[in-house]
Short mmCIF file of C-alpha atoms in Angstrom, two decimals:
data_model
loop_
_atom_site.label_atom_id
_atom_site.label_comp_id
_atom_site.label_asym_id
_atom_site.label_seq_id
_atom_site.Cartn_x
_atom_site.Cartn_y
_atom_site.Cartn_z
CA GLN A 1 -19.65 50.46 -225.86
CA VAL A 2 -21.97 49.17 -227.88
CA GLN A 3 -22.16 45.29 -228.29
CA LEU A 4 -24.66 42.94 -229.70
CA VAL A 5 -23.85 39.59 -229.65
CA GLU A 6 -25.55 36.43 -231.23
CA SER A 7 -25.89 32.58 -229.83
CA GLY A 8 -27.70 29.31 -231.43
CA GLY A 9 -26.32 28.56 -234.45
CA GLY A 10 -24.65 25.27 -235.03
CA LEU A 11 -25.89 22.14 -237.32
CA VAL A 12 -28.84 20.95 -237.92
CA GLN A 13 -30.72 18.49 -239.88
CA ALA A 14 -32.54 20.42 -243.38
CA GLY A 15 -36.39 20.39 -242.15
CA GLY A 16 -34.91 21.16 -238.60
CA SER A 17 -35.53 24.61 -236.31
CA LEU A 18 -33.11 26.64 -234.63
CA ARG A 19 -33.54 30.02 -232.71
CA LEU A 20 -30.75 32.42 -232.88
CA SER A 21 -30.51 34.86 -229.79
CA CYS A 22 -29.12 38.43 -229.63
CA ALA A 23 -28.28 39.85 -226.66
CA VAL A 24 -28.06 43.61 -226.84
CA SER A 25 -26.78 46.41 -224.53
CA GLY A 26 -25.55 50.12 -224.68
CA LEU A 27 -27.75 51.36 -226.06
CA THR A 28 -32.08 52.20 -225.79
CA PHE A 29 -32.88 48.95 -226.61
CA ARG A 30 -36.42 50.08 -227.27
CA SER A 31 -35.87 52.33 -229.97
CA TYR A 32 -33.88 50.90 -232.45
CA VAL A 33 -35.39 48.82 -235.05
CA MET A 34 -33.64 45.26 -235.24
CA GLY A 35 -32.60 43.29 -237.43
CA TRP A 36 -30.83 40.26 -239.13
CA PHE A 37 -29.07 39.32 -241.94
CA ARG A 38 -27.08 36.61 -243.54
CA GLN A 39 -24.05 36.44 -246.09
CA VAL A 40 -22.78 33.78 -248.09
CA PRO A 41 -19.38 33.86 -248.88
CA GLY A 42 -18.70 35.70 -252.75
CA LYS A 43 -22.85 37.12 -251.96
CA GLU A 44 -24.47 40.65 -250.61
CA ARG A 45 -25.23 40.82 -246.88
CA GLU A 46 -28.79 39.56 -247.37
CA PHE A 47 -31.75 40.84 -245.27
CA VAL A 48 -34.62 38.50 -243.00
CA ALA A 49 -36.20 40.01 -240.95
CA ALA A 50 -36.86 42.83 -239.15
CA ILE A 51 -38.49 44.48 -235.93
CA SER A 52 -39.47 47.73 -234.77
CA GLY A 53 -39.26 48.42 -231.71
CA ASN A 54 -41.97 50.92 -231.00
CA ASP A 55 -45.36 49.23 -232.36
CA GLY A 56 -43.87 45.63 -233.18
CA ARG A 57 -44.39 45.70 -237.11
CA ALA A 58 -41.76 42.89 -238.80
CA ASP A 59 -40.97 41.74 -242.08
CA SER A 60 -39.43 38.72 -242.88
CA VAL A 61 -38.11 37.48 -246.21
CA LYS A 62 -38.93 33.71 -245.74
CA GLY A 63 -42.26 32.98 -244.52
CA ARG A 64 -40.33 29.59 -242.37
CA PHE A 65 -38.27 32.50 -240.13
CA THR A 66 -39.88 34.53 -237.69
CA ILE A 67 -38.46 37.36 -235.65
CA SER A 68 -39.85 38.20 -231.78
CA ARG A 69 -38.58 40.98 -229.43
CA ASP A 70 -38.28 41.08 -225.97
CA ASN A 71 -37.51 44.75 -225.42
CA ALA A 72 -37.37 43.63 -221.16
CA GLU A 73 -34.22 41.25 -221.41
CA ASN A 74 -33.35 43.76 -224.60
CA THR A 75 -33.23 40.36 -227.45
CA VAL A 76 -33.84 40.06 -230.22
CA TYR A 77 -35.23 36.41 -231.48
CA LEU A 78 -34.93 34.74 -235.08
CA GLN A 79 -36.76 31.09 -235.15
CA MET A 80 -36.47 29.21 -238.31
CA ASN A 81 -38.10 26.50 -238.92
CA SER A 82 -38.03 24.09 -242.29
CA LEU A 83 -34.48 24.27 -242.57
CA LYS A 84 -33.00 23.71 -245.90
CA PRO A 85 -29.09 23.74 -246.93
CA GLU A 86 -29.73 26.63 -248.96
CA ASP A 87 -29.98 28.55 -245.16
CA ALA A 88 -26.63 28.05 -244.47
CA ALA A 89 -25.43 31.52 -244.17
CA VAL A 90 -23.59 33.29 -240.88
CA TYR A 91 -26.27 35.42 -239.63
CA TYR A 92 -25.94 38.44 -238.01
CA CYS A 93 -28.13 40.68 -236.11
CA ALA A 94 -27.96 43.86 -236.39
CA ALA A 95 -29.40 47.68 -234.57
CA GLY A 96 -30.67 50.95 -236.30
CA TYR A 97 -32.45 53.92 -235.05
CA GLY A 98 -35.43 54.55 -236.03
CA SER A 99 -39.07 53.73 -236.23
CA SER A 100 -39.10 52.20 -239.33
CA VAL A 101 -38.54 48.54 -240.65
CA PHE A 102 -34.79 48.81 -242.68
CA THR A 103 -33.78 45.90 -245.07
CA LEU A 104 -31.18 48.13 -245.74
CA PRO A 105 -27.07 47.05 -243.90
CA TYR A 106 -26.24 50.53 -244.53
CA GLN A 107 -29.54 51.65 -242.18
CA TYR A 108 -27.96 49.68 -239.26
CA GLY A 109 -25.58 51.20 -237.56
CA TYR A 110 -24.57 48.28 -235.18
CA TRP A 111 -23.76 45.03 -235.58
CA GLY A 112 -23.08 41.92 -234.38
CA GLN A 113 -20.24 39.21 -235.24
CA GLY A 114 -22.40 37.04 -236.69
CA THR A 115 -23.05 33.54 -236.18
CA GLN A 116 -22.71 30.41 -238.07
CA VAL A 117 -25.45 27.67 -239.39
CA THR A 118 -24.62 25.11 -241.12
CA VAL A 119 -27.93 23.27 -242.57
CA SER A 120 -27.00 19.37 -244.05
CA SER A 121 -29.00 17.69 -246.33
#
């Protein structure tokens, strides 16, 4: 019933940019913290960025990435600039009920299917 659908992934050259989108339905969007995580084979799912719904507080591990949200459209975005080969991963959108900027996967109750980002060197 709750759906998170990522889009915007693909192949990009090193130094290029991508903008990921996550469309959310089935929940009261502004009541949820939204986050982005990424994962590569053999590694833990890694926190990338998160943004709260109430006051717009945001956190990002990498300064090259910026998270934003449009509560009117129930959509969260991840702008990725100056991409590097080590940024290649499956990127997941997640929703967690609360006002904190969650950074751990277990703090999120809903997940999208992920979108592949590949960076060529």
